[in-house]
Coordinates of C-alpha atoms in Angstrom, one line a residue:
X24 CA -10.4 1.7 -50.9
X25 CA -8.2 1.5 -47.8
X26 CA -9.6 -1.5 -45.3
X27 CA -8.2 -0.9 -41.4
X28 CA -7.4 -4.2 -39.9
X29 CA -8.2 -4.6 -36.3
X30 CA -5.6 -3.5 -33.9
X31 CA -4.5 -5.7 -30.5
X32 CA -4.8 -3.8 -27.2
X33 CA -1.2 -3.9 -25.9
X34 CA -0.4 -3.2 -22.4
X35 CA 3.4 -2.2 -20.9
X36 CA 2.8 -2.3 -17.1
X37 CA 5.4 -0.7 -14.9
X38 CA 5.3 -0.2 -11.4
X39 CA 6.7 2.7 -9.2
X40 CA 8.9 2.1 -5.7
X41 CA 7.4 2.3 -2.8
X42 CA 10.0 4.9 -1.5
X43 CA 11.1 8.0 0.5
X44 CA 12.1 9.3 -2.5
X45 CA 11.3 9.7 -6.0
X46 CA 9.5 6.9 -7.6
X47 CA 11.7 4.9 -10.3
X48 CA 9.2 2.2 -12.4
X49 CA 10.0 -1.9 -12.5
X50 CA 8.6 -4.2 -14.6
X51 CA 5.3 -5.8 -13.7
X52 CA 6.3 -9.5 -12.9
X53 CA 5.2 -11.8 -16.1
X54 CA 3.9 -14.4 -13.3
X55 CA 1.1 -12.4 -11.6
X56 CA -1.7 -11.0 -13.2
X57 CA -3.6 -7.6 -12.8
X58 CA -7.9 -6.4 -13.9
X59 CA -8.7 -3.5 -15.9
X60 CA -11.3 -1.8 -17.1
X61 CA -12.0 0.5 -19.9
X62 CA -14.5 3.3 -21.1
X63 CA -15.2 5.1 -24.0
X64 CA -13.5 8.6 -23.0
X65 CA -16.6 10.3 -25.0
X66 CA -19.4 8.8 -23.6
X67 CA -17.9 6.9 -20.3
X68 CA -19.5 3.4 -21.9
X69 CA -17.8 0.5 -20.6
X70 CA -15.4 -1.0 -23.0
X71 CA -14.1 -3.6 -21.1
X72 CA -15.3 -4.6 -17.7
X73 CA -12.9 -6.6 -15.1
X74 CA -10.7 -8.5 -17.2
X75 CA -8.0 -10.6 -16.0
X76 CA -4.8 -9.4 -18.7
X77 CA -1.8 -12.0 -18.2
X78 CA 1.0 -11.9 -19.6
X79 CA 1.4 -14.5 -22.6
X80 CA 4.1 -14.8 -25.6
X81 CA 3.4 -11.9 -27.3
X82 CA 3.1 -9.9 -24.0
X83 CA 0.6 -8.4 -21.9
X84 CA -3.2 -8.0 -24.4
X85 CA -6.3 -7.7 -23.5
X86 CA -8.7 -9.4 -25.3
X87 CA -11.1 -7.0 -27.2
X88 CA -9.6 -4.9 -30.3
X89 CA -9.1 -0.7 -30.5
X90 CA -12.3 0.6 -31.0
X91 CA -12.7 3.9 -33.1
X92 CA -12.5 5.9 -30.1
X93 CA -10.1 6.9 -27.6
X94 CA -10.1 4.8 -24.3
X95 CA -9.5 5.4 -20.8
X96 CA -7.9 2.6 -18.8
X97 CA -8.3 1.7 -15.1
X98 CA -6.4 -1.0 -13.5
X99 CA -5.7 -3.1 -10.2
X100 CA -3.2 -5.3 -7.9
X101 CA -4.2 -7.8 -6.6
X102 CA -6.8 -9.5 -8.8
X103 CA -9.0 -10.6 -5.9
X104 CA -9.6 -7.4 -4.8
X105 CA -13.4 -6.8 -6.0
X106 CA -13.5 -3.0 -6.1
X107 CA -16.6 -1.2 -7.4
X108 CA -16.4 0.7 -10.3
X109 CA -18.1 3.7 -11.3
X110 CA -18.6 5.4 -15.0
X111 CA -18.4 8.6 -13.1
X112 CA -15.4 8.0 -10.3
X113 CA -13.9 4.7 -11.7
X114 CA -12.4 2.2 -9.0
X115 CA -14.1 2.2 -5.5
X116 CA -12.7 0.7 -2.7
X117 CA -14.8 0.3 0.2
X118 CA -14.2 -1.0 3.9
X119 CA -10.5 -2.2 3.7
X120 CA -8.7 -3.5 6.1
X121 CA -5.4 -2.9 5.5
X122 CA -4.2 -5.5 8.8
X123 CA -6.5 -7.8 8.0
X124 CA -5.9 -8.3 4.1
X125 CA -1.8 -7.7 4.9
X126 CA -0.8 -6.6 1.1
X127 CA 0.1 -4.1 -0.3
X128 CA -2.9 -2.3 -3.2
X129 CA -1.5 -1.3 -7.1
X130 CA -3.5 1.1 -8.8
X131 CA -3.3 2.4 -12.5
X132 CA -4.7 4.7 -15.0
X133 CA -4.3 5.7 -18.7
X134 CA -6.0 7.2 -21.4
X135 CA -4.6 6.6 -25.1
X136 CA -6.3 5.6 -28.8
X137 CA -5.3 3.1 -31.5
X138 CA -3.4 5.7 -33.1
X139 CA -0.6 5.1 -31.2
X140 CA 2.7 3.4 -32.2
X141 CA 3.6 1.5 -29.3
X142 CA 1.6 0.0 -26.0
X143 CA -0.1 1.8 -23.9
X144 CA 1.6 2.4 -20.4
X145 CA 0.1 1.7 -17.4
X146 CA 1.9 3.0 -14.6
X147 CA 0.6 1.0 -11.4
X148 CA 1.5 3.0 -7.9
X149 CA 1.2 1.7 -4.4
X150 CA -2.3 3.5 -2.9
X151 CA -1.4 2.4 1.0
X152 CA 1.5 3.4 3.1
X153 CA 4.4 1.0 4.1
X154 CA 5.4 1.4 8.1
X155 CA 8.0 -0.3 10.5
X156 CA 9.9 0.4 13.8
X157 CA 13.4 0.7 15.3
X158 CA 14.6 1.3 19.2
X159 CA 17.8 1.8 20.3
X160 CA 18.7 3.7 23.6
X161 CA 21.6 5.9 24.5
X162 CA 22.1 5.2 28.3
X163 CA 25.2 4.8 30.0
X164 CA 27.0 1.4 29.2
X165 CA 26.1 0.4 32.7
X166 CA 22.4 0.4 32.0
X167 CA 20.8 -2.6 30.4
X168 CA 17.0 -2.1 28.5
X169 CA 14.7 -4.8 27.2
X170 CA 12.0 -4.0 24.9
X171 CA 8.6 -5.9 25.8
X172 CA 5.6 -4.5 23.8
X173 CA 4.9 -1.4 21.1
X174 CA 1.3 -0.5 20.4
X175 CA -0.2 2.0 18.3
X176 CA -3.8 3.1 19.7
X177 CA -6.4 5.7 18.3
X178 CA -5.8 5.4 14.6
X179 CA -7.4 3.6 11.6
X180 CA -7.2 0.3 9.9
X181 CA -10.1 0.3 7.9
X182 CA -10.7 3.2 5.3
X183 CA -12.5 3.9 1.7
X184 CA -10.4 4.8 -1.3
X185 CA -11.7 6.9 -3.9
X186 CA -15.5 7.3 -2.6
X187 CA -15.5 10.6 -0.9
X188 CA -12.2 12.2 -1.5
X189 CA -11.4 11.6 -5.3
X190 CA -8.1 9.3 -5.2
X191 CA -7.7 9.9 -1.9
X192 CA -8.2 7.6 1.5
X193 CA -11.2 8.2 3.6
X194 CA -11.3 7.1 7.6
X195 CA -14.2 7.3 9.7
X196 CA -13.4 5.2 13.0
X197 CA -9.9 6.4 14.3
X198 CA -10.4 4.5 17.4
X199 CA -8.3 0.7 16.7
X200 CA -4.7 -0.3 18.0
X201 CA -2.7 -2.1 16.7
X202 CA 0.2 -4.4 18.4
X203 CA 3.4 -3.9 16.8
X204 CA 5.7 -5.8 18.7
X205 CA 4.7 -7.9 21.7
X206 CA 7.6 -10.2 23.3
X207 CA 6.2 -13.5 24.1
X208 CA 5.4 -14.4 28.0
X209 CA 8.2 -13.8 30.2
X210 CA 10.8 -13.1 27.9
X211 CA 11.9 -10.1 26.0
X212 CA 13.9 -7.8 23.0
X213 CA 17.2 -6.5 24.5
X214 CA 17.8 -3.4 23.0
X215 CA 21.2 -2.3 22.1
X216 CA 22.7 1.1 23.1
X217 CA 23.6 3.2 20.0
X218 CA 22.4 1.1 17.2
X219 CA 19.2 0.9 16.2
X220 CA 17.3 -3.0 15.1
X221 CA 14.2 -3.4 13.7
X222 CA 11.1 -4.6 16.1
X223 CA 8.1 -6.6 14.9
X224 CA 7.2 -6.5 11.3
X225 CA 6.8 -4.0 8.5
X226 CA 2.8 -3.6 8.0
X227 CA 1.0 -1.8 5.1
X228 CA -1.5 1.1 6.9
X229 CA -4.4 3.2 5.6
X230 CA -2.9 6.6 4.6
X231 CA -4.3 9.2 6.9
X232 CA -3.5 12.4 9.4
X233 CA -3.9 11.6 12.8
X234 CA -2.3 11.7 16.2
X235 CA -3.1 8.6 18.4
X236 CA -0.9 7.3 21.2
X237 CA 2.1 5.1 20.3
X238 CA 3.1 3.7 24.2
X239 CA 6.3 1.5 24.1
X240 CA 6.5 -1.2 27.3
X241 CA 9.8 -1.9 28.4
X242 CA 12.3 -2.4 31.0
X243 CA 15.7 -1.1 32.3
X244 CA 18.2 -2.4 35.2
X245 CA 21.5 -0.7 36.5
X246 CA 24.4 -3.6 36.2
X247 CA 23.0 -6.6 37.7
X248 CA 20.0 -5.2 39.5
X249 CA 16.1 -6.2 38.8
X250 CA 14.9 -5.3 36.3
X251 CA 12.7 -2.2 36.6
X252 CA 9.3 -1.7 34.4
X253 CA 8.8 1.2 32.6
X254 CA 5.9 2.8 30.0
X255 CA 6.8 5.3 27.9
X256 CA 3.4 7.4 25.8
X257 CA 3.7 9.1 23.4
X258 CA 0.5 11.1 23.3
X259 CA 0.9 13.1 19.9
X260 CA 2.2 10.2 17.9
X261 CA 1.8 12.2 14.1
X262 CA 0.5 9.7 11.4
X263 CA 1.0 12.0 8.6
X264 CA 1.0 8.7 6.0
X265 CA 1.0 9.5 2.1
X266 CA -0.1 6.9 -0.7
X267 CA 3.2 4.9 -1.1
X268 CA 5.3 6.1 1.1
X269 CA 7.9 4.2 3.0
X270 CA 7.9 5.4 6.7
X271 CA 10.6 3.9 9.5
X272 CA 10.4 5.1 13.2
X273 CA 13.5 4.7 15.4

């Protein structure tokens, strides 16, 4: 008679680029943990609900042993997230505010049994868009410009994941703004001709399709002239932002 000892719940958690191009994987850091749940993939009975896995000496385990059924994983970055999970959709995540929280979202899933012969994989992917600005201008070398404010206006901040679209982003209120560069009271940016330099900070935003207003205040002087305010608006501003992509605007 042939007795099967219990069997460890082994994780090897990866994580893909948040790029332009195709994803490569890294390493999960060993010094930050992620939550995971797990459901029986015959009967979607919970397995394992919200556990913290960290990594310790013999890796990344969770604590419960392979059941005699095949399991299907779902997982999350940061840990103090709180998403809602559902037998029938999995995670749920529900009025997030992508300015306000200022990180970045990880997201995995899997599906494997104790039969196999190495850990289970779980490949964690960035689920919000990455965004960030450049100016340069490409007057004459007499003209001097001086950037003093970019703002974003008619687009979304706060959205759903994975409650009406299935892993998808849902918006609802497309009507916040959002101040990407401001130059503080009576000063401001100079702007190079030719070469492009960043502006403000790089912010996470809710992936979505929209066209709201980017308007760009600035202001330009010939030589040693005053200096002479300008507003530029762009009224079709295209916000066509995918789940971890990497978008710069020049």
């Amino acid at each position: 008679r042939t007795t099967k000892m219990p069997v460890d719940i082994g994780f090897h958690p990866v994580i893909g680029h948040d790029t332009r191009a195709v994803s490569e994987s890294i390493p999960f850091p060993q010094d930050e943990s992620f939550k995971l749940y797990a459901a029986d993939c015959s009967n979607g009975s919970l397995y394992i609900t919200d556990e913290e896995i960290s990594f310790r000496n013999d890796g990344w385990r969770a604590s419960r042993k392979w059941p005699e059924a095949s399991l299907h994983f779902e997982a999350y970055w940061p840990t103090d997230l709180n998403p809602e999970y559902s037998r029938s959709e999995g995670l749920q995540i529900k009025d997030f505010n992508a300015l306000k929280d200022g990180r970045s979202i990880l997201l995995a899933t899997a599906e494997s049994d104790n039969e196999i012969d190495t850990l289970v994989t779980l490949r964690f992917d960035y689920i919000l868009s990455r965004v960030e600005f450049r100016m340069l201008h490409s007057l004459s070398e007499d003209m001097a410009v001086r950037l003093k404010k970019v703002e974003i206006k008619d687009f979304a901040l706060t959205g759903d994941y994975n409650t009406k679209i299935s892993r998808a982003w849902y918006t609802e209120n497309n009507t916040d703004s959002y101040v990407v560069y401001q130059a503080p009271e009576g000063e401001a940016m100079d702007i190079p001709a030719g070469k492009p330099i960043y502006v403000g900070n790089e912010f996470f935003g809710i992936p979505q399709t929209h066209v709201p207003q980017l308007v760009v205040d600035y202001e330009v002087r010939f030589g040693t002239a005053t200096w002479v305010p300008q507003t530029e608006t762009i009224e079709c501003f295209s916000t066509d932002w995918e789940q971890s992509k990497h978008y710069t605007y020049t």
